[in-house]
Coordinates of C-alpha atoms in Angstrom, one line a residue:
M286 CA -104.0 -173.2 -138.0
S287 CA -102.5 -169.7 -138.5
H288 CA -99.9 -169.4 -136.1
P289 CA -97.7 -166.7 -137.5
P290 CA -100.3 -163.8 -137.0
A291 CA -101.1 -164.9 -133.5
S292 CA -97.5 -165.2 -132.4
S293 CA -96.3 -161.9 -134.1
N294 CA -99.1 -160.1 -131.9
R295 CA -98.5 -161.9 -128.6
I296 CA -95.7 -161.3 -126.1
F297 CA -95.0 -163.8 -123.4
G298 CA -98.4 -165.4 -124.1
L299 CA -100.0 -162.1 -123.6
P300 CA -101.8 -159.8 -126.1
A301 CA -99.1 -157.6 -127.4
A302 CA -100.7 -154.4 -126.2
Q303 CA -100.4 -155.8 -122.7
G304 CA -97.3 -158.0 -123.3
R305 CA -95.2 -155.0 -124.5
W306 CA -94.8 -153.7 -121.0
L307 CA -92.9 -156.7 -120.0
L308 CA -90.2 -155.9 -122.5
I309 CA -89.3 -152.6 -120.5
P310 CA -87.9 -154.3 -117.5
L311 CA -85.8 -156.7 -119.7
G312 CA -84.5 -153.6 -121.5
I313 CA -83.8 -151.9 -118.3
T314 CA -81.8 -155.1 -117.2
V315 CA -79.6 -155.0 -120.4
L316 CA -78.8 -151.4 -119.8
L317 CA -78.3 -151.9 -116.2
C318 CA -75.4 -154.2 -117.1
L319 CA -73.9 -151.7 -119.6
G320 CA -74.3 -148.8 -117.2
T321 CA -71.7 -150.4 -114.9
V322 CA -69.2 -148.3 -116.9
Y323 CA -70.5 -145.4 -114.7
S324 CA -69.3 -147.3 -111.6
W325 CA -65.6 -147.1 -112.8
S326 CA -64.8 -144.8 -109.8
V327 CA -65.0 -148.0 -107.5
F328 CA -62.2 -149.6 -109.4
R329 CA -59.8 -146.6 -109.5
K330 CA -58.2 -146.7 -106.1
P331 CA -57.6 -150.5 -106.1
L332 CA -56.0 -150.1 -109.6
E333 CA -53.9 -147.1 -108.5
A334 CA -52.4 -149.3 -105.7
A335 CA -52.0 -152.4 -107.8
F336 CA -50.5 -150.7 -110.9
N337 CA -48.8 -147.8 -108.9
I338 CA -50.4 -145.2 -111.3
T339 CA -51.8 -141.6 -110.8
A340 CA -55.4 -140.7 -110.5
T341 CA -55.4 -139.3 -114.1
E342 CA -54.0 -142.5 -115.3
S343 CA -56.7 -144.7 -113.7
L344 CA -59.4 -142.5 -115.4
L345 CA -58.1 -143.6 -118.8
P346 CA -59.9 -146.8 -119.2
Y347 CA -63.4 -145.0 -118.3
T348 CA -62.7 -142.2 -120.6
V349 CA -61.7 -144.4 -123.6
A350 CA -64.8 -146.7 -122.8
L351 CA -67.1 -143.5 -123.1
V352 CA -65.6 -142.5 -126.4
S353 CA -65.6 -146.2 -127.8
Y354 CA -69.2 -146.5 -126.7
A355 CA -70.0 -143.1 -128.5
I356 CA -68.1 -144.1 -131.6
L357 CA -69.6 -147.5 -132.0
M358 CA -73.4 -146.4 -131.3
P359 CA -73.8 -144.7 -134.9
I360 CA -72.0 -147.7 -136.6
A361 CA -74.1 -150.2 -134.7
G362 CA -77.3 -148.2 -135.6
F363 CA -76.7 -149.1 -139.4
Y364 CA -76.2 -152.8 -138.6
I365 CA -79.2 -153.4 -136.3
P366 CA -81.7 -153.5 -139.2
R367 CA -79.3 -155.9 -141.2
L368 CA -78.3 -158.2 -138.2
G369 CA -81.7 -158.0 -136.3
T370 CA -82.2 -156.8 -132.7
R371 CA -81.5 -160.2 -131.1
L372 CA -78.2 -161.0 -132.8
T373 CA -76.7 -157.4 -132.4
T374 CA -77.6 -157.6 -128.6
A375 CA -76.0 -161.1 -128.3
I376 CA -72.8 -159.9 -130.2
G377 CA -72.6 -156.8 -128.0
G378 CA -73.1 -158.6 -124.8
L379 CA -70.4 -161.1 -125.7
I380 CA -68.0 -158.2 -126.5
V381 CA -68.8 -156.4 -123.2
G382 CA -68.2 -159.8 -121.2
A383 CA -65.0 -160.3 -123.1
G384 CA -63.8 -156.8 -122.4
Y385 CA -64.3 -157.3 -118.6
I386 CA -62.9 -160.8 -118.6
L387 CA -59.7 -159.8 -120.5
S388 CA -59.2 -156.7 -118.4
S389 CA -59.2 -159.0 -115.3
F390 CA -55.8 -160.3 -116.7
S391 CA -54.4 -156.8 -117.4
S392 CA -51.1 -156.2 -115.6
N393 CA -50.9 -152.4 -116.5
I394 CA -53.0 -149.5 -117.3
T395 CA -52.3 -149.6 -121.1
M396 CA -53.6 -153.2 -121.2
M397 CA -56.5 -152.2 -119.0
T398 CA -57.3 -149.3 -121.3
L399 CA -57.4 -151.6 -124.3
T400 CA -59.4 -154.3 -122.8
Y401 CA -61.8 -152.4 -120.7
G402 CA -62.0 -149.2 -122.7
I403 CA -61.9 -150.2 -126.2
I404 CA -63.2 -153.7 -126.1
A405 CA -65.8 -153.4 -123.3
G406 CA -66.8 -149.8 -124.5
T407 CA -67.2 -151.2 -128.0
G408 CA -69.8 -153.8 -126.7
V409 CA -71.7 -151.0 -124.8
G410 CA -71.8 -149.1 -127.9
I411 CA -73.1 -152.1 -130.0
T412 CA -75.8 -153.0 -127.5
Y413 CA -77.0 -149.7 -126.1
G414 CA -79.2 -148.7 -128.9
V415 CA -81.2 -152.1 -129.2
P416 CA -83.5 -151.8 -126.2
M417 CA -84.4 -148.3 -127.3
V418 CA -85.1 -149.3 -130.9
V419 CA -87.2 -152.2 -129.6
M420 CA -89.3 -150.1 -127.4
A421 CA -89.8 -147.3 -129.8
R422 CA -91.3 -149.7 -132.3
W423 CA -93.6 -151.5 -129.6
F424 CA -94.8 -148.2 -128.3
P425 CA -95.6 -146.0 -131.3
D426 CA -98.2 -144.3 -129.1
R427 CA -95.9 -143.5 -126.1
K428 CA -92.4 -143.4 -127.5
G429 CA -90.9 -140.9 -125.1
L430 CA -92.2 -142.8 -121.9
A431 CA -91.1 -146.1 -123.1
V432 CA -87.7 -145.1 -124.2
G433 CA -87.3 -142.8 -120.9
L434 CA -88.3 -146.0 -118.8
T435 CA -85.9 -148.2 -120.5
I436 CA -82.9 -146.0 -120.3
I437 CA -83.4 -145.6 -116.5
G438 CA -81.4 -148.9 -116.3
F439 CA -78.3 -147.1 -117.5
G440 CA -78.6 -144.1 -115.2
L441 CA -79.4 -145.9 -112.1
S442 CA -76.8 -148.7 -112.7
P443 CA -74.2 -147.1 -110.3
L444 CA -76.8 -147.3 -107.5
I445 CA -76.8 -151.0 -107.8
T446 CA -73.6 -152.0 -109.6
A447 CA -71.1 -149.7 -107.6
P448 CA -72.0 -151.2 -104.2
L449 CA -72.0 -154.7 -105.7
A450 CA -68.6 -154.1 -107.3
N451 CA -67.2 -152.6 -104.2
H452 CA -68.2 -155.7 -102.1
L453 CA -66.6 -158.1 -104.6
I454 CA -63.5 -156.1 -104.6
N455 CA -63.3 -156.1 -100.8
V456 CA -63.9 -159.9 -100.9
Y457 CA -62.1 -161.1 -104.0
G458 CA -59.8 -158.3 -105.2
V459 CA -60.3 -156.0 -108.3
Q460 CA -59.1 -158.5 -110.9
V461 CA -61.3 -161.3 -109.9
T462 CA -64.3 -159.0 -109.5
L463 CA -63.8 -157.8 -113.2
R464 CA -63.8 -161.5 -114.3
I465 CA -67.1 -162.2 -112.3
L466 CA -68.9 -159.2 -113.8
G467 CA -67.7 -160.1 -117.3
I468 CA -69.0 -163.7 -117.1
A469 CA -72.3 -162.5 -115.4
F470 CA -72.9 -159.7 -118.1
A471 CA -72.1 -162.1 -121.1
I472 CA -74.6 -164.7 -119.9
L473 CA -77.3 -162.2 -118.8
I474 CA -77.2 -160.0 -121.9
T475 CA -77.1 -162.8 -124.4
A476 CA -80.0 -164.6 -122.5
L477 CA -82.1 -161.4 -122.7
A478 CA -81.2 -160.9 -126.4
V479 CA -83.7 -163.8 -127.2
T480 CA -86.5 -161.5 -126.0
L481 CA -85.7 -158.2 -127.8
K482 CA -87.7 -158.7 -131.1
L483 CA -89.3 -156.2 -133.1
P484 CA -93.1 -156.1 -133.9
P485 CA -94.5 -156.6 -137.2
K486 CA -94.0 -153.5 -139.5
D487 CA -96.5 -150.7 -138.8
W488 CA -97.8 -152.4 -135.5
H489 CA -100.0 -150.2 -133.4
P490 CA -101.9 -151.1 -130.2
D491 CA -105.6 -151.4 -130.9
H492 CA -106.5 -148.4 -128.6
A493 CA -104.2 -145.9 -130.5
T494 CA -104.4 -146.9 -134.1
D495 CA -104.3 -143.6 -135.8
T496 CA -103.3 -141.0 -133.2
P497 CA -99.4 -140.9 -134.1
R498 CA -100.2 -140.9 -137.8
A499 CA -102.7 -137.9 -137.2
K500 CA -100.1 -136.0 -135.3
I501 CA -97.0 -136.8 -137.4
P502 CA -97.9 -137.6 -141.1
P503 CA -95.0 -139.5 -142.9
Q504 CA -94.6 -136.8 -145.5
T505 CA -93.4 -134.2 -142.9
Y506 CA -90.1 -136.1 -142.3
P507 CA -87.2 -134.3 -143.8
P508 CA -86.1 -136.7 -146.9
Q509 CA -82.4 -136.3 -145.7
M510 CA -81.8 -135.9 -141.9
L511 CA -78.3 -134.6 -142.4
K512 CA -79.5 -131.7 -144.6
S513 CA -82.2 -130.6 -142.3
R514 CA -81.8 -127.7 -139.9
S515 CA -83.5 -129.6 -137.1
F516 CA -80.9 -132.1 -137.1
Y517 CA -78.1 -129.6 -136.3
G518 CA -80.3 -127.8 -133.7
L519 CA -80.9 -131.1 -132.1
W520 CA -77.2 -132.1 -132.2
L521 CA -75.8 -128.7 -130.9
C522 CA -78.5 -128.8 -128.1
Y523 CA -77.6 -132.4 -127.1
T524 CA -73.8 -131.6 -127.3
I525 CA -74.4 -128.7 -124.8
G526 CA -76.5 -130.9 -122.4
A527 CA -74.1 -133.7 -122.4
L528 CA -71.0 -131.4 -122.0
V529 CA -72.3 -129.5 -119.1
G530 CA -73.8 -132.5 -117.4
L531 CA -70.7 -134.8 -117.7
T532 CA -68.4 -131.9 -116.6
A533 CA -70.5 -131.6 -113.5
I534 CA -70.5 -135.4 -112.9
G535 CA -66.8 -135.3 -113.2
I536 CA -66.3 -132.7 -110.5
S537 CA -69.3 -133.6 -108.2
S538 CA -67.3 -135.1 -105.2
P539 CA -64.3 -132.8 -105.4
V540 CA -66.5 -129.6 -105.5
G541 CA -68.1 -131.0 -102.4
E542 CA -65.0 -131.6 -100.5
E543 CA -62.9 -128.5 -101.7
V544 CA -65.5 -125.7 -102.1
I545 CA -68.2 -126.8 -99.6
Q546 CA -65.9 -128.7 -97.4
I547 CA -68.1 -131.5 -96.5
E548 CA -66.7 -134.7 -95.4
P549 CA -65.4 -137.1 -98.1
A550 CA -67.8 -139.8 -97.0
I551 CA -70.8 -137.6 -97.4
A552 CA -69.4 -136.2 -100.8
A553 CA -69.1 -139.7 -102.1
S554 CA -72.5 -140.8 -100.8
S555 CA -74.2 -137.7 -102.1
V556 CA -73.3 -139.0 -105.7
S557 CA -75.8 -141.9 -105.0
L558 CA -78.4 -139.1 -104.6
F559 CA -77.3 -137.4 -107.7
A560 CA -77.4 -140.8 -109.7
L561 CA -81.1 -141.2 -108.4
F562 CA -82.1 -137.9 -110.0
N563 CA -80.1 -138.8 -113.2
G564 CA -82.1 -142.0 -113.5
L565 CA -85.6 -140.8 -112.5
S566 CA -85.4 -137.7 -114.9
R567 CA -85.2 -140.1 -118.0
P568 CA -88.9 -141.3 -117.9
L569 CA -90.1 -137.9 -116.8
F570 CA -88.4 -136.1 -119.7
G571 CA -89.5 -138.9 -122.0
W572 CA -93.1 -138.3 -121.0
L573 CA -92.7 -134.6 -121.2
S574 CA -91.2 -134.9 -124.7
D575 CA -94.3 -136.9 -125.7
R576 CA -96.6 -134.0 -124.7
F577 CA -94.8 -130.7 -125.2
R578 CA -92.6 -129.4 -128.0
P579 CA -89.1 -130.6 -127.8
R580 CA -87.9 -126.9 -127.9
D581 CA -89.7 -126.0 -124.7
V582 CA -88.5 -129.2 -122.9
A583 CA -84.9 -128.4 -123.9
I584 CA -85.2 -124.8 -122.8
A585 CA -86.5 -126.0 -119.3
T586 CA -83.3 -128.0 -118.9
Y587 CA -81.1 -125.2 -119.7
V588 CA -83.0 -122.9 -117.2
L589 CA -82.6 -125.5 -114.4
I590 CA -78.7 -125.8 -115.6
L591 CA -78.4 -122.0 -115.2
I592 CA -80.1 -122.1 -111.7
A593 CA -77.5 -124.7 -110.7
C594 CA -74.6 -122.7 -112.0
I595 CA -75.9 -119.5 -110.2
L596 CA -76.2 -121.4 -106.9
M597 CA -72.6 -122.9 -107.3
A598 CA -71.0 -119.6 -108.5
H599 CA -71.9 -118.1 -105.1
A600 CA -71.6 -121.1 -103.0
Q601 CA -69.6 -120.7 -99.8
T602 CA -68.0 -123.2 -97.3
G603 CA -70.6 -125.2 -95.4
Q604 CA -73.5 -124.4 -97.8
V605 CA -74.4 -128.0 -98.2
I606 CA -77.9 -127.4 -99.3
N607 CA -76.9 -125.3 -102.4
Y608 CA -74.4 -128.0 -103.3
L609 CA -76.9 -130.8 -103.1
V610 CA -79.7 -128.9 -104.9
A611 CA -77.2 -127.6 -107.8
F612 CA -75.7 -131.1 -108.4
C613 CA -79.0 -132.8 -108.3
L614 CA -80.3 -130.5 -111.1
F615 CA -77.0 -131.0 -113.1
W616 CA -77.4 -134.9 -113.0
F617 CA -81.3 -134.4 -113.5
C618 CA -80.7 -132.5 -116.7
L619 CA -78.1 -134.9 -118.0
G620 CA -80.5 -137.6 -117.6
G621 CA -83.2 -135.6 -119.2
W622 CA -81.1 -135.0 -122.3
L623 CA -80.7 -138.9 -122.7
A624 CA -84.5 -139.2 -123.0
I625 CA -85.1 -135.8 -124.9
A626 CA -82.6 -136.7 -127.6
P627 CA -84.0 -140.2 -128.7
T628 CA -87.7 -139.0 -128.4
T629 CA -87.1 -135.9 -130.5
T630 CA -85.2 -137.9 -133.0
L631 CA -88.3 -140.2 -133.3
R632 CA -90.6 -137.1 -133.6
F633 CA -88.5 -135.1 -136.1
F634 CA -87.2 -137.9 -138.5
N635 CA -88.5 -141.2 -140.0
P636 CA -88.9 -143.6 -137.1
D637 CA -88.4 -146.5 -139.6
H638 CA -84.7 -145.4 -139.7
Y639 CA -84.6 -144.7 -135.9
A640 CA -81.5 -146.9 -135.3
Q641 CA -79.3 -145.2 -137.8
N642 CA -80.7 -141.7 -137.2
Y643 CA -80.2 -141.8 -133.4
G644 CA -76.8 -143.4 -133.8
I645 CA -75.9 -140.2 -135.7
V646 CA -77.6 -137.9 -133.2
F647 CA -75.7 -139.7 -130.4
T648 CA -72.3 -138.6 -131.7
A649 CA -73.3 -135.3 -129.8
Y650 CA -73.1 -137.3 -126.6
G651 CA -69.7 -138.5 -127.5
V652 CA -68.4 -135.0 -128.3
G653 CA -69.9 -133.8 -124.9
A654 CA -68.3 -136.8 -123.1
L655 CA -65.0 -136.3 -124.5
I656 CA -64.8 -132.5 -123.9
G657 CA -66.7 -132.9 -120.6
T658 CA -64.4 -135.6 -119.0
L659 CA -61.3 -134.0 -120.3
T660 CA -62.3 -130.5 -119.0
A661 CA -63.3 -131.9 -115.7
G662 CA -59.8 -133.0 -115.1
Q663 CA -58.3 -129.6 -116.0
I664 CA -60.8 -127.1 -114.6
R665 CA -59.2 -126.6 -111.2
D666 CA -55.6 -126.4 -112.9
W667 CA -57.0 -123.7 -115.2
F668 CA -58.9 -121.5 -112.8
G669 CA -57.3 -122.3 -109.4
S670 CA -60.7 -123.3 -108.0
Y671 CA -63.7 -125.3 -109.2
T672 CA -66.0 -122.3 -108.6
Y673 CA -64.9 -120.7 -111.8
A674 CA -66.1 -123.7 -113.8
F675 CA -69.7 -122.7 -113.4
Y676 CA -69.3 -119.5 -115.3
P677 CA -68.6 -121.1 -118.8
M678 CA -71.3 -123.7 -118.0
A679 CA -73.8 -121.0 -117.3
G680 CA -72.7 -119.4 -120.7
L681 CA -73.3 -122.8 -122.5
A682 CA -76.8 -123.0 -120.9
I683 CA -77.6 -119.5 -122.3
L684 CA -76.3 -120.5 -125.7
G685 CA -78.4 -123.7 -125.5
I686 CA -81.7 -121.6 -124.8
I687 CA -80.9 -119.4 -127.9
L688 CA -80.1 -122.4 -130.3
A689 CA -83.2 -124.4 -128.9
T690 CA -85.3 -121.3 -129.6
F691 CA -84.4 -120.9 -133.3
L692 CA -83.2 -124.4 -134.4
L693 CA -84.9 -127.1 -132.3
K694 CA -88.2 -127.4 -134.3
P695 CA -89.3 -129.6 -137.2
D696 CA -88.2 -128.3 -140.7
H697 CA -91.2 -126.8 -142.5
R698 CA -92.5 -128.8 -145.5
P699 CA -94.0 -127.0 -148.5

């Protein structure tokens, strides 16, 4: 009996071409747990009361978590091929859980920043890339769609985890809630780690054996990603997309309350609508990135950002529709970039080194996150009104169109 070939080509008892689709909801669930970092706003008010700290201080664990996650992502990329996808996921899941559990015992914001920001953020960075690597390898014929569908879990996480965390805080308090979430995430992620295995090398579904190779012959990949023009084009375009998107996310509710003067409750609930657009854009832009040139898809996001900036630069009190449309577009484009960047990395550079390559490309998100979250807190102080923030954001969108036009294309090979 030859079990190895059969088992390597079957998933959950199904032929791999069908069974691989069951991996996507599992990857979504892992990223749903990790994406709870975006629900941090739910914890801020209770922590401000418990620790007697300012709004700026309560943002520290979140900011540090984002930076830790962005720093660890490229490092983890080099260890995924060595440790394997399952072990990497289990280690990351245990670190995420430990960060949450340890933060539940914190008695001050410094300790909370260390435990939640650094430890939990590190766990997120280690685990985040694994589901994407697994989906990219199981879906060589539909990379963008598969990766885009999987990362919807991270984008839509606040829709599920924010109300859940809020309910737990109301019942048990903020410290116990962090402990419950930590235990749940550690168990769930390590259990799902078992399922996240890679296919045999060069595996292809039967119905698409030669298509990808016909489109992207191996010899067209730049031998060294860091020496290729297309890498710097992608990195700069991704940085702009992340910076603008994360700046917009940081000021979503305050702009609604101060510029449009809608009720705080409506401003807060509108964030759920924005999160929906942020999540749904990921599979859409993944699908578009499979079918069109990355340059054209990137330019489309910058045009949408420009439209949103124009809407908000001229927004007046009471113009709720302008506000909702503009911020839906901002969040939509940020989600789009989280699908465009990994898919473009797969198209431009050797997919066999995807974990390492996308880890390096993802540093662009880290730079955008750091500048975006810090800028979001300072914009009103600098300009006196949030309205003036949309002018530099529009300028960045125009710069993005120029960079994408000239740099975001595969390097020519002799």
